Every structure is written in structure tokens, then in C-alpha cells.
Coordinates of C-alpha atoms in Angstrom, one line a residue:
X66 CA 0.0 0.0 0.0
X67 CA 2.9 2.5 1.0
X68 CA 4.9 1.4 -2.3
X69 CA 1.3 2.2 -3.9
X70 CA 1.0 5.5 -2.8
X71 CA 4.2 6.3 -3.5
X72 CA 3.8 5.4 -7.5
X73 CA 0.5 6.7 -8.0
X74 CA 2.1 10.4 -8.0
X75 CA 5.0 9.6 -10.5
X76 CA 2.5 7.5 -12.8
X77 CA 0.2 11.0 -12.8
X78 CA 2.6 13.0 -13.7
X79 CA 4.3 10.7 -16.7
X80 CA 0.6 10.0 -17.7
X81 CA -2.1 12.8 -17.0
X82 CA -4.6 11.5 -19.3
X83 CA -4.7 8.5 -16.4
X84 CA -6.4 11.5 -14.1
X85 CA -8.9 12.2 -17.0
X86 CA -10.2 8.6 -17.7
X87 CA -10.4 8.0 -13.7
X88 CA -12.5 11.0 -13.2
X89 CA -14.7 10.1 -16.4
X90 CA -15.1 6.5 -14.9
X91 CA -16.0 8.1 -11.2
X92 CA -18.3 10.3 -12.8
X93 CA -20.1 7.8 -15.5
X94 CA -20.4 4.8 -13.1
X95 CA -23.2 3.7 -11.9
X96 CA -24.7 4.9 -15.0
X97 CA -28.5 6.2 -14.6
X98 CA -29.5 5.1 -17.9
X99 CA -32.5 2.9 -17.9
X100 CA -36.2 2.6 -19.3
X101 CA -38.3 4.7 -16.3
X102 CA -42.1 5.9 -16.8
X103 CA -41.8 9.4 -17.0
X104 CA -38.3 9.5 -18.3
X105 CA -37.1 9.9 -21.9
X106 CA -35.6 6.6 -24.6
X107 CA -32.8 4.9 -23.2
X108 CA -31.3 6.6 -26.8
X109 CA -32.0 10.1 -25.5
X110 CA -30.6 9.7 -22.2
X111 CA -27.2 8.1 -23.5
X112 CA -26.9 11.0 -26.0
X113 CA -27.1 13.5 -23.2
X114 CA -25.4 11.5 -20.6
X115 CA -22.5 11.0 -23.3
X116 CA -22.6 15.3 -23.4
X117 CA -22.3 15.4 -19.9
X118 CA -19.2 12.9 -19.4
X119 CA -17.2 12.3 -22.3
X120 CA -16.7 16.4 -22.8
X121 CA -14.1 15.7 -19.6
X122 CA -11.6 14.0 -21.3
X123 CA -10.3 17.5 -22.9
X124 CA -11.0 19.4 -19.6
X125 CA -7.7 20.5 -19.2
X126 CA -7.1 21.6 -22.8
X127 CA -10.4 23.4 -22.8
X128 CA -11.7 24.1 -19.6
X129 CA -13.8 26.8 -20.9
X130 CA -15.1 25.3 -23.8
X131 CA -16.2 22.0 -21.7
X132 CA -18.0 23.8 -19.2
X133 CA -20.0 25.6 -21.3
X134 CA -20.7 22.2 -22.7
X135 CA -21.7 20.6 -19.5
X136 CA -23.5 23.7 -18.4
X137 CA -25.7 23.4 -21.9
X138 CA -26.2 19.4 -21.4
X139 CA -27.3 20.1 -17.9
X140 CA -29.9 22.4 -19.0
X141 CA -30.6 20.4 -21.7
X142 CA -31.3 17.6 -19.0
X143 CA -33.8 19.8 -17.4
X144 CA -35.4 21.3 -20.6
X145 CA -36.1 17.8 -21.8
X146 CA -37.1 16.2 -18.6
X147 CA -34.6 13.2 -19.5
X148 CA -34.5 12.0 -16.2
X149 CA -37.9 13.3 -14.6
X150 CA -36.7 15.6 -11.7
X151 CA -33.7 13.6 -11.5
X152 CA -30.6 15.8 -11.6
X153 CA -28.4 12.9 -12.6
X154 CA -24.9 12.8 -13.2
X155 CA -25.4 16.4 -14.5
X156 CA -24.7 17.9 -11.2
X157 CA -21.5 15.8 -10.7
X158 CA -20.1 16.4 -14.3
X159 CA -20.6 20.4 -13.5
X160 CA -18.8 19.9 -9.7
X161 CA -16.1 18.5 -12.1
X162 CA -15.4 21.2 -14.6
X163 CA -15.9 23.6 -11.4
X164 CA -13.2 22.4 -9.9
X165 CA -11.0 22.5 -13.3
X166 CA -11.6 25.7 -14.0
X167 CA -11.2 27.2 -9.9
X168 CA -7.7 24.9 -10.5
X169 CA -7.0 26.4 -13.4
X170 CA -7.7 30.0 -11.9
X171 CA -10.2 30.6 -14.3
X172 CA -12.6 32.5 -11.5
X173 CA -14.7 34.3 -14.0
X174 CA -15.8 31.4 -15.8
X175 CA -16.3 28.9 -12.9
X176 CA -19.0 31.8 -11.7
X177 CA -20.4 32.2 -14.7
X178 CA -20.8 28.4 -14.6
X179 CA -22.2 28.5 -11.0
X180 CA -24.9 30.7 -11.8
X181 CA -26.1 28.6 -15.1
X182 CA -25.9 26.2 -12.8
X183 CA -27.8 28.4 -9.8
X184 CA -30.5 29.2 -12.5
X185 CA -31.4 25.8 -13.8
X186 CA -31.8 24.7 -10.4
X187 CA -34.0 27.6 -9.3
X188 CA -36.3 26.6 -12.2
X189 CA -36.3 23.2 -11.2
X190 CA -37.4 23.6 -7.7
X191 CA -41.4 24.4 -8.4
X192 CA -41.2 20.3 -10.2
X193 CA -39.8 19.4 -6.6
X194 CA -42.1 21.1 -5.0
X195 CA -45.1 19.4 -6.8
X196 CA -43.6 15.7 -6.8
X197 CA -42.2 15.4 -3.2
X198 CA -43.7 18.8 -1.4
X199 CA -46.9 18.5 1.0
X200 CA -47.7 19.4 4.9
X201 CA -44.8 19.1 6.3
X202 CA -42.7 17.3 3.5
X203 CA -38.4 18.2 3.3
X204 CA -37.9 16.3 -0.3
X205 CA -38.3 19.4 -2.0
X206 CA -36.0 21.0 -0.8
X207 CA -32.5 18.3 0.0
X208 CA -32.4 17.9 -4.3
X209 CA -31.1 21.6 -4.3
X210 CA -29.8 21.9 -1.0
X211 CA -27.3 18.9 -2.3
X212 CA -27.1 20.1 -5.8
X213 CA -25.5 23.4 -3.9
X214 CA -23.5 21.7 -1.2
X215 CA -21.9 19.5 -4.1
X216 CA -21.1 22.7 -6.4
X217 CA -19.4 24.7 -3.3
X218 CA -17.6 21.7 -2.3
X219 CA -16.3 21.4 -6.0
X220 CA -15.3 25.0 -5.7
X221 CA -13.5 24.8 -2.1
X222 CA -11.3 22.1 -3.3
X223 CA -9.9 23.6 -6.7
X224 CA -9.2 27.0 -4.8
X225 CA -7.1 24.6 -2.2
X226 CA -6.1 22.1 -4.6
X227 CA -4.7 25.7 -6.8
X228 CA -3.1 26.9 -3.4
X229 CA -1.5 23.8 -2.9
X230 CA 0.4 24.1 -6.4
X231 CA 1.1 27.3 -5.9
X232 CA 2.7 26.6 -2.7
X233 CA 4.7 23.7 -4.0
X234 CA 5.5 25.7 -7.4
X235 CA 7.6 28.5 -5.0
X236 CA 9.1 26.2 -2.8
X237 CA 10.3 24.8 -5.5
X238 CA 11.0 27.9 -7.4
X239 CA 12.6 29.0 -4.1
X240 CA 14.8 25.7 -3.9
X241 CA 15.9 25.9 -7.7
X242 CA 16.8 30.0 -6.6
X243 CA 18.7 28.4 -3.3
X244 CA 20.5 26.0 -5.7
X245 CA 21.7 28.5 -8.1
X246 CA 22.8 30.8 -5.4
X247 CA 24.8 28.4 -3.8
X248 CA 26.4 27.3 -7.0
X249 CA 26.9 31.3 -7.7
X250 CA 28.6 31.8 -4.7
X251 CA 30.8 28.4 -4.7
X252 CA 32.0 29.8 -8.1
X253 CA 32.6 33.2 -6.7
X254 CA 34.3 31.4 -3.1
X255 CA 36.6 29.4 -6.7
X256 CA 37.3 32.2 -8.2
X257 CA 38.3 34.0 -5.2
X258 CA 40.4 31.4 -3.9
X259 CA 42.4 31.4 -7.6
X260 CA 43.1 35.2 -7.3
X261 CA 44.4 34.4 -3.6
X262 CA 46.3 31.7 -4.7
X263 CA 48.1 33.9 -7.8
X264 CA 48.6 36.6 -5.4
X265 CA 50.5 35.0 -3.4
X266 CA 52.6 33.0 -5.8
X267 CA 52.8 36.1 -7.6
X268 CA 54.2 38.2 -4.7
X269 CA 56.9 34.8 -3.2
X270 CA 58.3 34.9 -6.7
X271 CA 58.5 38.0 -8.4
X272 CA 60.2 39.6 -5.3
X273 CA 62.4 37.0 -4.4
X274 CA 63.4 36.1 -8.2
X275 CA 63.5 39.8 -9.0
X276 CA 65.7 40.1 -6.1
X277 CA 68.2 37.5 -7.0
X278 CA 68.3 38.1 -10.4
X279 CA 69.1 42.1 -9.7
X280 CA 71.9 41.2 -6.8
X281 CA 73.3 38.2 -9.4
X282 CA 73.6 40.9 -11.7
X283 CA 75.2 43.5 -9.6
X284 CA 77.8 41.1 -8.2
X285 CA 78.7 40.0 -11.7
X286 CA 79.4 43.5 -12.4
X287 CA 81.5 43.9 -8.8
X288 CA 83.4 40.8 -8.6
X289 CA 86.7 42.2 -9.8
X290 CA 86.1 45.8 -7.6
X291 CA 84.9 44.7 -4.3
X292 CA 84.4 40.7 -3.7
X293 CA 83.2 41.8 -0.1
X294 CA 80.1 43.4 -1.4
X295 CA 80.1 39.9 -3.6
X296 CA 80.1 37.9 -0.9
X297 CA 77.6 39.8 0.8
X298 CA 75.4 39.5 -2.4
X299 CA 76.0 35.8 -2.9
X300 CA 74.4 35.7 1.0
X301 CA 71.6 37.8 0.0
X302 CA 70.8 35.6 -3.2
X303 CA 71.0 32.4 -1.1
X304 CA 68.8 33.6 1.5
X305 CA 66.5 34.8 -0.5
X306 CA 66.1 31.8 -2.4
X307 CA 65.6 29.6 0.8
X308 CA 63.2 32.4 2.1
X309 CA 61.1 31.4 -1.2
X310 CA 61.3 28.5 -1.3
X311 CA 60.4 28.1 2.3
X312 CA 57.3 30.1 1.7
X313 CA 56.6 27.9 -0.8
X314 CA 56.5 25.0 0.6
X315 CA 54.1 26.3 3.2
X316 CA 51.5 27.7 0.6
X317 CA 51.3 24.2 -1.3
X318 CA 51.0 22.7 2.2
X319 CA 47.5 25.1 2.9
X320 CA 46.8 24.5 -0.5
X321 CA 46.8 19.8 0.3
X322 CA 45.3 20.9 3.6
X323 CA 41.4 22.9 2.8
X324 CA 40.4 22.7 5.9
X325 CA 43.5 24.1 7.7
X326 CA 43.5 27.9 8.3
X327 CA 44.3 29.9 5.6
X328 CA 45.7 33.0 8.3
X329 CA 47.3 31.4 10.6
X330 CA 50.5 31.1 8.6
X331 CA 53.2 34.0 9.1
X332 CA 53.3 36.8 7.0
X333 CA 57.2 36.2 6.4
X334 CA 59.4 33.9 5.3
X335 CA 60.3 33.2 8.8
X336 CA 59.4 29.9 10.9
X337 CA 59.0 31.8 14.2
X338 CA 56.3 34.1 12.8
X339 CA 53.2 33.4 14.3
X340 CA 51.4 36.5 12.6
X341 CA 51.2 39.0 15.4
X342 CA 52.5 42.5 15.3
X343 CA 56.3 41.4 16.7
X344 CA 56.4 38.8 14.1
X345 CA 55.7 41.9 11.2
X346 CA 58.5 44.2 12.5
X347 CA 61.0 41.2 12.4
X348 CA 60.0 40.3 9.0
X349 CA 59.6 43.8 7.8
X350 CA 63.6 43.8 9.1
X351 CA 64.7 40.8 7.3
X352 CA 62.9 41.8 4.0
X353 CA 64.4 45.4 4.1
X354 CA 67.8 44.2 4.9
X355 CA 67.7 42.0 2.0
X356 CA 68.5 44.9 0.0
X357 CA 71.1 46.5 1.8
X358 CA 73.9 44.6 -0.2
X359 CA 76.1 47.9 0.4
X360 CA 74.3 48.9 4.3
X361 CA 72.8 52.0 3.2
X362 CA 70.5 52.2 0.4
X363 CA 67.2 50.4 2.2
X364 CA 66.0 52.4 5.6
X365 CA 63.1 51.2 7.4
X366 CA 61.1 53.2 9.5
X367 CA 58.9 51.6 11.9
X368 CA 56.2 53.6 14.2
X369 CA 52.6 52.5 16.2
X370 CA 52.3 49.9 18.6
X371 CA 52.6 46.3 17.3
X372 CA 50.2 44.7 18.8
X373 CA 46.6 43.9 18.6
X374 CA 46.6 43.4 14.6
X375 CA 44.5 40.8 13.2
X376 CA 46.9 38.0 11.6
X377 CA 45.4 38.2 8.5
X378 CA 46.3 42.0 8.3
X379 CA 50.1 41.5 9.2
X380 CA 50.2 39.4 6.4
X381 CA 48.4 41.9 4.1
X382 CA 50.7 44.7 5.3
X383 CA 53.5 42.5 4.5
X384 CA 53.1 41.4 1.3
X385 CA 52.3 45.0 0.2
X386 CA 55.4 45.9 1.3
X387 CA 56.9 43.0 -0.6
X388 CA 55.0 43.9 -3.8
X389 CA 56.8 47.6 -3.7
X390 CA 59.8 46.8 -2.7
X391 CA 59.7 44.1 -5.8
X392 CA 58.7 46.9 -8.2
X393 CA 61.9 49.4 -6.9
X394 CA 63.9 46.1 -7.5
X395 CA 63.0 46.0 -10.9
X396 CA 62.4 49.6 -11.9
X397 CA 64.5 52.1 -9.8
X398 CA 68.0 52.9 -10.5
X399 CA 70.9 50.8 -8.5
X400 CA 72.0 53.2 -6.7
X401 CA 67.8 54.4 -6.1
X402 CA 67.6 55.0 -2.2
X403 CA 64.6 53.3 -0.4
X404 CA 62.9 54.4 2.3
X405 CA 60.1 52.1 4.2
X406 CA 57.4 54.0 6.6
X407 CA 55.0 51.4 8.5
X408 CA 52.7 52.7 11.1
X409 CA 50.7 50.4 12.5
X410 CA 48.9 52.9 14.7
X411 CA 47.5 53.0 18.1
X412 CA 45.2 50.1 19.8
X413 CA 41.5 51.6 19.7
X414 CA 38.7 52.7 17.7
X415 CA 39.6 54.4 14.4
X416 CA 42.9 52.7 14.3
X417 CA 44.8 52.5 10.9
X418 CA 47.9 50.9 9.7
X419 CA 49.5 53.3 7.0
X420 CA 52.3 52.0 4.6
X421 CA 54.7 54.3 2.8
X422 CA 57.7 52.8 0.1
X423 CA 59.3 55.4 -1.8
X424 CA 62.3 55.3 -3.6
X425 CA 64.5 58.3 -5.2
X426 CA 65.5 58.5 -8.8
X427 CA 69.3 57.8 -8.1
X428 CA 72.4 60.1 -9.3
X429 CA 71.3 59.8 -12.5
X430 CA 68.3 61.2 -12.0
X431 CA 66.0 59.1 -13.9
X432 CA 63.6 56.9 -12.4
X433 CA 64.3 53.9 -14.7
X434 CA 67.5 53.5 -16.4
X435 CA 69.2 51.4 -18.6
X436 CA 70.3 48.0 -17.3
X437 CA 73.0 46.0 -18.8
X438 CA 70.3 43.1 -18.8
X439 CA 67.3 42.8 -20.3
X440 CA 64.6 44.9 -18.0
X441 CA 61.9 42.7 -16.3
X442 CA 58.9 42.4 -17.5
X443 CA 56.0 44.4 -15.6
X444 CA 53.7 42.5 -13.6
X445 CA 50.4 42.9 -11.7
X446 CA 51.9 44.5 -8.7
X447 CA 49.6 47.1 -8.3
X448 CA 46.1 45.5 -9.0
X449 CA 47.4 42.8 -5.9
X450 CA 47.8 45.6 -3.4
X451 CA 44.8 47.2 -4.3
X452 CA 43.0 44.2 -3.7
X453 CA 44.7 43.2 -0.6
X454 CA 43.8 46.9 0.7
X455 CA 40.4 46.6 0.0
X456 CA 40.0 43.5 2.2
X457 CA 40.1 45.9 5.0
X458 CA 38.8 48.7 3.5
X459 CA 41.6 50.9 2.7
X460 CA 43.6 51.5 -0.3
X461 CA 46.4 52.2 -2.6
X462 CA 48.0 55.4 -3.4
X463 CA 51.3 54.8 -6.7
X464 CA 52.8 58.0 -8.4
X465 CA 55.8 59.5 -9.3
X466 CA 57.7 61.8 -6.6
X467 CA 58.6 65.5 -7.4
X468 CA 62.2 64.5 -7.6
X469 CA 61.6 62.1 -10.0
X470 CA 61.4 58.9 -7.7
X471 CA 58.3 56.5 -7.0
X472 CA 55.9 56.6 -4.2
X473 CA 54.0 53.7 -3.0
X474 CA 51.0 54.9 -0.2
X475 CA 48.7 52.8 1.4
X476 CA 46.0 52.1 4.4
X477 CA 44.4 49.5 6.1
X478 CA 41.5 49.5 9.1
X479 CA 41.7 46.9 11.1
X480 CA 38.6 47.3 12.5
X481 CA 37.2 47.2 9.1
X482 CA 35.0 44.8 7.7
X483 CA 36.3 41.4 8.0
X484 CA 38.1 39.9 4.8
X485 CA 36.3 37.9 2.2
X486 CA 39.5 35.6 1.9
X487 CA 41.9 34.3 3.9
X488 CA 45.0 34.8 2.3
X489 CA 48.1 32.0 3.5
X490 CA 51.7 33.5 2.4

């Protein structure tokens, strides 16, 4: 019985035509058709029975159209006295085609149908009276009191049986809109997870490559002047290189490892960096020294108060600094000063960590000169910033200096809106 149940709505949705032969069955069976005194030939009733069934079959293709020929069988049953006073299977057939059309939302023409319907039976009720009235006789009036219950019953259940559709039509619109959401926003959480991970490949590499390409350069050129600053620049390269590499190997670990946490990594290269404000001084240090091959052309300037930063912002701040420092590597003359200014504020409302890299244009006093290598290529330095500034709602400031240098200005609010990304260096 439960299996039963179960098929009976798949089979009436593959097959709706089932529902139409049912209902014709229901309605036809047990037929009234038989020779009565006072009724018309069995040949006359079939014809108008037939008008009053068989018209169902196409009640969901014409609604209309097959009430208004049930209506006009039903009042030809009357007209014609086919069945005596006997209402028949007219009244059924017209509860059916009520209910159709209230399903179908078709309001206008179930009423019209209602009142035909009202009307016939009005006109039948002085027969009643004079076949089953007398003193204190209740006959005449139960044919119409049913034929009325029947037809408002037939109309309470399609307006329920229409809500009910409705109801399952948005929950499923609302599922399907669920569904589509969640697919939107896995594709957006995909998409955001690829610009993460090129961000931070992109900011491992092109500084530390950048960086030992430059100092392999320089101490090609210096090897026969000064092998100190060679050896010095030989340490830089190889620190560097295990500094990237190191970093590396972290990200691809995050990257096995989905559910580990994307933030709590350090922001530099370093293994004792837990992500706190102490840990970004020491690797703001270490990233700045990098570049002071000769101890003077990098100066970093660190003011605030450490502590109380978010982890995911120190590694933010970080890897902007990174990102400008790579583009003085590859763009600013050799002998270029750089000058670093972090301020990671006071702890409190309203606090804001501001980031400052500028370089000068050098004794030359052009901001890009000639290389003896080729010149790197340019890169997406900017666009990252800018998008790891607006994680916290800040941004990103890039121009050219007065003097002919470059300027690199940014912001951050750590008590900003929480970022959409985790970002893992």
C-alpha cells in the first residue's frame, strides 16, 4: 500500500490523461440510464449523458469550452425532462469542470458556470415542489440543498487544490533559486580562492626572483672591484632563495590541507612568525635588509604599537610591502635609495595601519634606467595591493615623486570589515 502511494504520483505525472479517464469512470459509473415511466428513450438519455461525461476528457485543454458544454447538457437535461426531476450525473459532471476551472484560476468562468448552474436549479425547484412537497414534506427542498453543497464543495477544493500548487510551485522555485545561489557563490568562493592563490605565488616569486636576479647581476658587475660586497650579495641571493622557497612550501602545504586555516600562517618567510604584530617588525627587518647589499640604500622606518593586529592584516601589510619593494627592485636605478614607513597605529577605535615605500631616482636622476640586462617584465603588482587593501577597507595610493622617484602609499583599518578571503603567504 505504501509502495502504492508512492507510485501513484509519479504514474500522474508521466501519464495525466490516467487522471482524465479516472475522473470520467467516477463520474459515469453507476450509470443512470434505464427505461423509467416518466423519463425519456434509453437513446435520449445516452446521447445527453455522453454530453455530460465524455466532454471531460479534454477538460484540461479546454476548460472553458467544456464547461460551457456541460452547463448546456445540464440544461438540456432539465429542458427535456430526461431523467424526470432527477438531476443525474449532471450535477457531478458540472462539480467537475468547477473544480477544473477554480484549478486552473479561471474564477470568472467557474462563476459564470455557477450561476447557469444556480439558475437551472431555481427553475427546477417548483417540479420538486409538486412531486415530493406536502404538509410538512423536506424532499423538495434536499435535491437543491445537495445540488448546492456538491457545487461549493467542488469549488472549495480547486481554490485549495490551486493553493497547494502554488505553494509547492515557489518552494520549488525557491529551492531551484537556493540552488543557483549556492552554485553562484561556490563559483565566486573558486574564483576568489584562484586570485588568492596567484597573489600570493605572484608576490613569493616576483620579489624574491626579481631580487636575485638584480643582486646576481650587480655582483657579476663587482666581482673584480669589491668581492666583499660579492660575498655579501651571494648571502643575500642564497637567503632569498631559501626564504622562497620556504614560503613555498608552506602555501602548497595550505593549498593539500582545505580545511587548515588559511591565516594562521606568518606573514614572512620566517618559521618563528606566528602572525602577530612582533612577528611583522622582524619580518619587515629581514625583507628590508635583504636589500642593503652595500648597508645604506634600504632604511626602514617603523612607528605605532605592534600589537593587537588581526593576523590576516600583518600578512596583508607584509606582502604589500613586498610587492613595492619588488617593483623598486625592478624599476628604480641601482644606486635608487629606499625608504620604508609602517605605522601600524594606536590600539583603539579608528585605528589605521599606513604603509609608505618610496624610492628616489638615483644620481642619475632618472627613475628607470638602462640595465646591462634585459629589464623585467612588468607585472600585476599594483592591481594585488589594491586588492589586498580593500580587504580591510583601505587602499592604494602609486605616483611618481617631485624628484623624480616613485611613491608607493597605502592604508588598512583593522577594524574594518572582515576579509572575504583568507590569504596564506
Amino acid at each position: 500500500m505504501h509502495r502504492l502511494i508512492e507510485t501513484l504520483p509519479r504514474l500522474r505525472s508521466a501519464h495525466p490523461w490516467l487522471t482524465d479517464v479516472l475522473l470520467v469512470v467516477l463520474v459515469a459509473v453507476p450509470p443512470v440510464i434505464r427505461p423509467q415511466p416518466g423519463w425519456r428513450p434509453v437513446r435520449v438519455q445516452a446521447v445527453v449523458y455522453a454530453a455530460l461525461v465524455l466532454p471531460l476528457l479534454w477538460r484540461r485543454r479546454r476548460p472553458v469550452l467544456v464547461a460551457a458544454l456541460v452547463t448546456a447538457a445540464f440544461w438540456a437535461q432539465y429542458l427535456g425532462q430526461v431523467w424526470g426531476q432527477e438531476p443525474g450525473r449532471g450535477a457531478v459532471a458540472l462539480a467537475a469542470v468547477l473544480a477544473t476551472l477554480t484549478v486552473r484560476g479561471l474564477r470568472r468562468a467557474a462563476a459564470a458556470t455557477v450561476l447557469c448552474a444556480a439558475g437551472c436549479v431555481v427553475l427546477w425547484i417548483p417540479a420538486w415542489q409538486r412531486d415530493y412537497g406536502g404538509p410538512g414534506a423536506r424532499g423538495a427542498w434536499l435535491t437543491p440543498l445537495a445540488v448546492g453543497l456538491l457545487l461549493a464543495g467542488a469549488w472549495v477544493f480547486g481554490e485549495y487544490v490551486r493553493a497547494r500548487r502554488a505553494y509547492v510551485a515557489e518552494f520549488e522555485r525557491r529551492a531551484a533559486l537556493a540552488e543557483s545561489e549556492r552554485l553562484a557563490l561556490a563559483r565566486v568562493a573558486v574564483a576568489e580562492e584562484r586570485a588568492r592563490i596567484a597573489r600570493e605565488i605572484h608576490d613569493v616569486l616576483a620579489h624574491s626572483v626579481s631580487v636575485m636576479v638584480l643582486n646576481a647581476e650587480g655582483g657579476r658587475l663587482m666581482r673584480h672591484t669589491d668581492p666583499t660586497v660579492v660575498d655579501r650579495t651571494l648571502g643575500v641571493i642564497s637567503a632569498t632563495g631559501r626564504d622562497a622557497l620556504e614560503e613555498l612550501r608552506r602555501l602548497l602545504e595550505v593549498l593539500r590541507a582545505p580545511d587548515a586555516d588559511a591565516s594562521s600562517g606568518a606573514p614572512g618567510p620566517g618559521d618563528d612568525s606566528a602572525g602577530d604584530g612582533e612577528s611583522l617588525v622582524a619580518d619587515l627587518r629581514r625583507l628590508v635588509g635583504r636589500l642593503n647589499t652595500t648597508g645604506t640604500r634600504a632604511r626602514l622606518d617603523l612607528r605605532g604599537e605592534p600589537g593587537g593586529l588581526p593576523a590576516d592584516l600583518t600578512v596583508q601589510t607584509y606582502r604589500i610591502v613586498q610587492e613595492a619593494l619588488t617593483n623598486v627592485v625592478k624599476h628604480a636605478p641601482p644606486d635608487a635609495t629606499i625608504r620604508v614607513r609602517v605605522d601600524t597605529g594606536a590600539q583603539g577605535p579608528g585605528r589605521m595601519v599606513r604603509v609608505r615605500v618610496e624610492n628616489s631616482a638615483g644620481a642619475g636622476g632618472e627613475a628607470v634606467p638602462e640595465h646591462p640586462a634585459r629589464p623585467l617584465p612588468r607585472g600585476h603588482g599594483l592591481t594585488g595591493m589594491r586588492e589586498r587593501t580593500a580587504l580591510y577597507g583601505g587602499s592604494v595610493d602609486a605616483g611618481p615623486t617631485p624628484d623624480g622617484g616613485y611613491r608607493v602609499t597605502a592604508f588598512l583599518r583593522p577594524t574594518g570589515p572582515e576579509p572575504t578571503t583568507a590569504t596564506t603567504p
